[in-house]
Coordinates of C-alpha atoms in Angstrom, one line a residue:
M1 CA 77.2 141.0 183.8
S2 CA 79.1 144.4 184.7
K3 CA 82.2 144.1 185.4
Y4 CA 83.3 148.3 184.8
K5 CA 81.6 151.6 185.2
L6 CA 82.8 154.7 183.0
I7 CA 81.7 158.1 183.2
M8 CA 82.5 160.1 180.2
L9 CA 80.6 163.5 178.9
R10 CA 80.3 166.3 176.7
H11 CA 81.7 169.2 178.2
G12 CA 80.3 172.2 179.2
E13 CA 78.1 175.0 177.0
G14 CA 80.9 177.3 175.0
A15 CA 79.9 180.8 173.8
W16 CA 79.5 179.5 170.1
N17 CA 77.6 176.2 171.5
K18 CA 75.4 179.3 173.1
E19 CA 75.5 181.4 168.9
N20 CA 75.1 177.7 167.4
R21 CA 78.2 177.5 166.0
F22 CA 80.7 175.2 164.6
C23 CA 83.2 175.1 167.1
S24 CA 85.4 172.2 166.1
W25 CA 89.2 173.3 166.7
V26 CA 89.0 176.6 167.6
D27 CA 89.6 177.0 171.2
Q28 CA 86.6 178.3 172.5
K29 CA 86.4 178.9 176.2
L30 CA 83.4 177.9 178.9
N31 CA 80.1 180.6 179.2
S32 CA 79.0 180.6 183.0
E33 CA 76.5 178.7 182.0
G34 CA 79.2 176.3 180.6
M35 CA 80.5 176.5 183.9
E36 CA 77.7 175.8 186.2
E37 CA 76.6 172.5 184.3
A38 CA 80.0 171.5 184.9
R39 CA 79.6 171.6 189.1
N40 CA 76.2 170.6 188.4
C41 CA 77.9 167.5 186.8
G42 CA 80.0 167.5 189.6
K43 CA 77.6 167.8 192.5
Q44 CA 75.4 164.7 190.7
L45 CA 78.5 161.9 190.8
K46 CA 79.7 163.4 194.4
A47 CA 75.5 162.5 195.6
L48 CA 76.4 159.1 194.0
N49 CA 79.9 158.6 195.4
F50 CA 81.9 158.4 192.7
E51 CA 85.8 158.4 193.7
F52 CA 87.7 158.9 190.3
D53 CA 91.4 157.8 190.0
L54 CA 92.1 159.5 186.2
V55 CA 90.4 161.5 183.9
F56 CA 90.8 162.1 180.2
T57 CA 90.7 165.4 178.5
S58 CA 91.1 166.5 174.8
I59 CA 93.5 169.5 174.5
L60 CA 90.9 172.1 173.5
N61 CA 90.4 174.3 176.7
R62 CA 86.7 173.5 177.3
S63 CA 87.1 169.8 177.7
I64 CA 89.9 170.8 180.3
H65 CA 87.9 173.2 182.2
T66 CA 84.9 171.1 182.3
A67 CA 87.1 168.3 184.0
W68 CA 88.5 170.9 186.1
L69 CA 85.8 172.2 187.4
I70 CA 83.9 168.6 188.3
L71 CA 87.1 167.4 190.4
E72 CA 87.3 170.9 192.2
E73 CA 83.0 169.7 193.3
L74 CA 83.7 166.5 194.3
G75 CA 87.0 167.5 196.5
Q76 CA 88.9 165.6 194.4
E77 CA 91.5 167.9 192.5
W78 CA 94.4 165.7 193.2
V79 CA 93.3 163.6 190.3
P80 CA 95.4 163.2 187.4
V81 CA 94.3 164.8 184.5
E82 CA 95.8 163.4 180.9
S83 CA 95.0 165.8 177.8
S84 CA 95.1 164.1 174.1
W85 CA 94.1 165.8 170.7
R86 CA 93.2 162.4 169.9
L87 CA 90.3 163.2 172.1
N88 CA 88.8 166.7 170.6
E89 CA 86.1 168.0 168.7
R90 CA 85.4 166.4 165.1
H91 CA 87.3 168.8 162.5
Y92 CA 84.0 170.3 161.2
G93 CA 86.7 171.6 158.2
A94 CA 85.5 174.8 156.0
L95 CA 81.9 174.9 158.3
I96 CA 84.2 175.9 161.0
G97 CA 82.7 179.2 162.4
L98 CA 79.6 179.3 160.8
N99 CA 76.2 179.6 161.8
R100 CA 74.5 176.1 161.9
E101 CA 70.7 177.3 161.5
Q102 CA 72.6 179.7 158.5
M103 CA 74.0 176.5 156.6
A104 CA 70.4 175.1 156.9
L105 CA 69.1 177.8 155.0
N106 CA 72.0 177.8 152.4
H107 CA 72.0 174.2 151.9
G108 CA 68.6 172.1 153.2
E109 CA 68.4 170.9 157.1
E110 CA 69.2 167.3 155.8
Q111 CA 72.6 168.2 154.6
V112 CA 73.3 169.9 157.5
R113 CA 72.3 167.3 159.9
L114 CA 74.3 164.2 157.4
W115 CA 77.3 166.8 157.7
R116 CA 76.5 166.7 162.2
R117 CA 75.2 163.3 163.0
S118 CA 75.8 160.6 160.0
Y119 CA 78.8 158.4 160.5
N120 CA 80.3 158.8 156.4
V121 CA 79.5 161.9 155.5
T122 CA 82.9 164.5 155.5
P123 CA 82.7 168.2 155.6
P124 CA 84.1 170.4 153.2
P125 CA 88.2 170.6 154.5
I126 CA 89.6 173.5 155.5
D127 CA 91.9 175.9 154.0
E128 CA 94.5 178.7 154.4
S129 CA 92.5 181.4 153.4
H130 CA 89.6 179.9 156.2
P131 CA 90.3 182.8 159.1
Y132 CA 90.2 180.0 161.5
Y133 CA 93.0 177.7 159.3
H134 CA 96.6 179.9 161.1
E135 CA 95.0 179.9 164.6
I136 CA 94.6 175.9 165.1
Y137 CA 97.4 175.0 162.9
S138 CA 99.9 177.2 164.6
D139 CA 99.2 176.7 168.1
R140 CA 101.8 175.5 169.6
R141 CA 99.6 172.4 171.6
Y142 CA 99.9 170.5 168.3
K143 CA 103.4 171.0 167.5
V144 CA 103.6 168.1 170.2
C145 CA 101.1 165.5 168.6
D146 CA 102.2 162.2 168.0
V147 CA 101.5 162.9 164.5
P148 CA 102.9 166.3 162.8
V149 CA 100.7 169.3 162.4
D150 CA 101.0 168.5 158.2
Q151 CA 99.3 165.2 159.1
L152 CA 96.7 167.1 161.0
P153 CA 92.8 166.5 159.8
R154 CA 91.6 169.5 157.7
S155 CA 88.2 167.6 158.3
E156 CA 86.5 164.6 159.4
S157 CA 83.8 162.3 159.4
L158 CA 82.5 160.7 162.4
K159 CA 83.6 157.8 160.8
D160 CA 87.3 159.7 160.8
V161 CA 86.9 160.6 164.4
L162 CA 86.6 156.7 165.4
E163 CA 89.5 155.9 163.6
R164 CA 91.7 158.4 165.6
L165 CA 90.9 157.9 168.8
L166 CA 90.5 154.1 168.7
P167 CA 94.3 154.1 169.4
F168 CA 94.4 156.4 172.3
W169 CA 91.2 154.2 173.6
N170 CA 92.6 151.3 173.0
E171 CA 97.0 152.4 174.3
R172 CA 96.1 154.4 177.3
I173 CA 92.6 154.3 178.6
A174 CA 91.1 150.6 178.2
P175 CA 94.2 149.3 180.0
E176 CA 93.4 151.7 182.7
V177 CA 89.7 150.6 182.9
L178 CA 90.7 147.0 182.9
S179 CA 93.2 147.3 185.8
G180 CA 90.0 148.1 188.0
K181 CA 90.5 152.3 188.0
T182 CA 87.1 154.7 187.9
V183 CA 88.0 156.5 184.7
L184 CA 86.2 159.7 184.0
I185 CA 86.5 161.0 180.5
S186 CA 85.1 164.6 179.4
A187 CA 85.5 165.0 175.8
H188 CA 83.0 167.3 173.1
G189 CA 79.6 165.8 171.6
N190 CA 81.4 164.0 168.4
S191 CA 84.1 161.9 170.2
S192 CA 81.8 160.9 172.7
R193 CA 79.4 160.0 170.5
A194 CA 82.0 158.1 168.3
L195 CA 82.7 156.7 171.7
L196 CA 80.0 155.4 172.2
K197 CA 79.4 153.8 168.8
H198 CA 82.6 151.6 169.2
L199 CA 81.3 150.4 173.2
E200 CA 78.0 150.0 172.5
G201 CA 77.9 148.8 168.9
I202 CA 75.6 151.2 167.1
S203 CA 75.4 150.8 163.6
D204 CA 76.8 152.9 161.2
E205 CA 73.0 154.3 160.2
D206 CA 71.8 154.3 164.2
I207 CA 74.6 157.0 165.5
I208 CA 72.5 159.7 163.6
N209 CA 70.2 159.6 166.4
I210 CA 72.3 159.8 168.9
T211 CA 72.8 163.3 170.5
L212 CA 74.8 164.4 173.7
P213 CA 73.8 167.7 175.4
T214 CA 76.1 169.5 176.9
G215 CA 77.5 169.0 180.7
V216 CA 75.3 166.0 181.6
P217 CA 77.5 162.6 182.9
I218 CA 76.4 159.3 181.2
L219 CA 77.1 156.3 182.4
L220 CA 78.7 153.0 180.9
E221 CA 78.7 149.5 182.4
L222 CA 81.5 147.3 180.5
D223 CA 81.9 143.4 181.0
E224 CA 84.8 141.9 181.0
N225 CA 86.0 142.7 177.2
L226 CA 85.2 146.4 177.3
H227 CA 81.7 146.3 175.9
A228 CA 78.7 148.2 176.9
V229 CA 75.9 146.3 179.2
G230 CA 72.9 147.9 178.1
P231 CA 72.7 151.7 176.6
H232 CA 74.3 154.2 178.4
Q233 CA 72.4 155.7 181.2
F234 CA 72.2 159.9 181.5
L235 CA 72.7 160.6 185.2
G236 CA 70.0 163.6 186.2
N237 CA 66.4 165.0 186.0
Q238 CA 65.8 163.0 183.1
E239 CA 62.8 165.9 181.6
A240 CA 65.6 168.2 181.4
I241 CA 68.0 165.8 179.7
Q242 CA 65.5 165.3 176.9
A243 CA 64.8 168.8 176.7
A244 CA 68.5 169.4 176.3
I245 CA 68.7 166.9 173.8
K246 CA 66.0 168.5 171.6
K247 CA 67.9 171.8 172.1
V248 CA 70.9 170.5 170.4
E249 CA 69.2 168.8 167.5
D250 CA 67.2 171.4 166.5
Q251 CA 70.6 173.8 166.2
G252 CA 70.7 172.7 162.4
K253 CA 67.2 173.6 162.0
V254 CA 65.7 177.0 160.3
K255 CA 63.8 178.1 163.1
K256 CA 61.9 181.8 161.4
K257 CA 62.6 184.1 158.6
R258 CA 66.7 185.8 158.7
D259 CA 67.2 189.4 158.1
A260 CA 69.6 189.7 154.7
L261 CA 72.9 191.1 154.0
L262 CA 74.4 192.7 151.1
V263 CA 77.4 193.0 150.2
K264 CA 79.3 195.0 148.0
T265 CA 82.9 195.0 148.7
R266 CA 87.1 194.1 147.1
G267 CA 86.6 191.0 149.6
P268 CA 85.0 189.5 152.6
F269 CA 84.3 191.7 155.4
N270 CA 86.1 191.1 158.9
G271 CA 82.5 191.1 161.4
R272 CA 84.5 190.3 164.3
N273 CA 86.7 193.7 164.1
H274 CA 85.2 195.7 161.6
R275 CA 88.3 195.8 159.0
W276 CA 89.0 194.9 155.4
I277 CA 90.5 191.0 155.0
P278 CA 91.7 190.2 151.2
P279 CA 89.6 187.6 149.3
R280 CA 90.5 183.7 149.6
K281 CA 90.6 183.2 146.3
P282 CA 91.0 185.2 143.2
T283 CA 87.7 187.3 142.6
T284 CA 85.1 186.7 139.8
N285 CA 83.9 188.7 137.1
T286 CA 81.8 190.5 139.8
G287 CA 84.6 191.3 142.4
L288 CA 82.4 189.7 144.9
A289 CA 82.8 187.2 147.9
L290 CA 80.5 186.4 150.3
V291 CA 81.2 187.5 154.4
D292 CA 81.6 184.1 156.3
A293 CA 81.7 186.7 159.0
M294 CA 78.4 187.8 159.2
L295 CA 77.0 184.0 158.5
C296 CA 77.8 183.4 162.0
C297 CA 75.6 186.1 162.8
G298 CA 72.8 183.9 161.2
L299 CA 72.3 186.3 158.4
R300 CA 71.4 185.6 155.2
V301 CA 74.2 187.1 152.8
F302 CA 73.7 188.3 149.1
T303 CA 75.9 190.0 147.0
L304 CA 75.8 193.1 145.3
D305 CA 77.5 193.6 141.7
C306 CA 80.4 196.4 140.5
E307 CA 77.0 198.5 139.7
G308 CA 75.0 197.7 142.6
N309 CA 72.6 195.5 141.4
L310 CA 70.9 192.8 143.6
S311 CA 71.2 189.1 142.7
H312 CA 68.2 187.7 141.3
R313 CA 67.8 185.0 143.9
F314 CA 67.5 188.4 146.6
Q315 CA 65.4 190.1 144.7
E316 CA 62.9 187.1 144.5
E317 CA 63.5 186.3 147.6
Y318 CA 62.6 190.1 148.8
E319 CA 59.9 190.3 146.6
T320 CA 58.0 188.0 148.3
S321 CA 58.8 188.9 151.3
K322 CA 60.7 185.6 152.4
I323 CA 63.7 188.6 153.6
P324 CA 62.1 191.0 156.3
S325 CA 64.3 193.5 156.1
A326 CA 68.3 194.1 154.2
L327 CA 71.4 195.7 154.8
I328 CA 73.7 196.9 152.6
F329 CA 77.2 197.1 153.5
E330 CA 79.6 199.4 151.2
D331 CA 82.9 200.9 152.0
S332 CA 82.3 200.8 155.6
R333 CA 79.1 202.8 155.1
A334 CA 75.9 201.3 155.7
C335 CA 72.6 201.8 154.6
V336 CA 69.0 200.0 155.7
S337 CA 66.1 199.1 153.7
K338 CA 63.1 198.3 155.4
P339 CA 64.8 198.3 158.8
N340 CA 63.0 196.4 161.0
W341 CA 66.4 196.0 163.5
I342 CA 69.9 197.8 164.5
I343 CA 73.6 196.5 165.1

């Protein structure tokens, strides 16, 4: 029999959700669609007469801002909000900032699905050469965590997320729920999935099938031991929610053939501000490196050798028309072969 109710949700959509990039611990804000999702969530909860006593969020802006917008719609801005890094999104390691569809092209859809949805699989770890490493670990918010910065994760499986989340659940959230308070948790896709796994007793094998859309409130009914009484319920238009779930599931799939970027350079090219950045590692005998920033845009990335020769892999795919066009970037000057788009 149900004794307690808990509302949780994945934050509203952010810019990198829209761009299909692994956001993880990078502090991206909500976009306009995400703000609207949060407001709609607040309206739905208001229609159901929810009155919250306490709100928990991660320490990432998109989680906090979602909670604020919900409380504003409810007229409950005065409700205390407590934030913890233990509710942060899963740390995707070296995948942070990369485009999911591009990763499916490079590594296969099944590998990307395992990285995104499985319980035990951990992505490659982030290192100091990663373009977002210092942005994350130099951030002041992580200097006041309950663990030293050098002990914070560099990559996580869903199992790792659950292990770092459970102490906060057991010590802070669960006692508030047991005391009879109505609690809202505004978190992330994977921290929410980890908590659902714990509360519903979802198996390691079945958790891969649990997908959460952005900005949709989830109702959990719990017994006296804080075990779920039945499966979680998405609140709102069920047809729209299922379409949103399908959209999230398809993020790691190859939707169409992509154009290719060919790079000849001293090191990786930073596509965000169009400047050269030092190579991550000592260059190989070709003196080339892949361009992670362009992967974020969903482009196929190949390299030229020092003499400007195409890689064998590119030649094979280009000659069989698997690549409709290619952009060759060399010393900040671009020439386009078989162009059908402009950057």
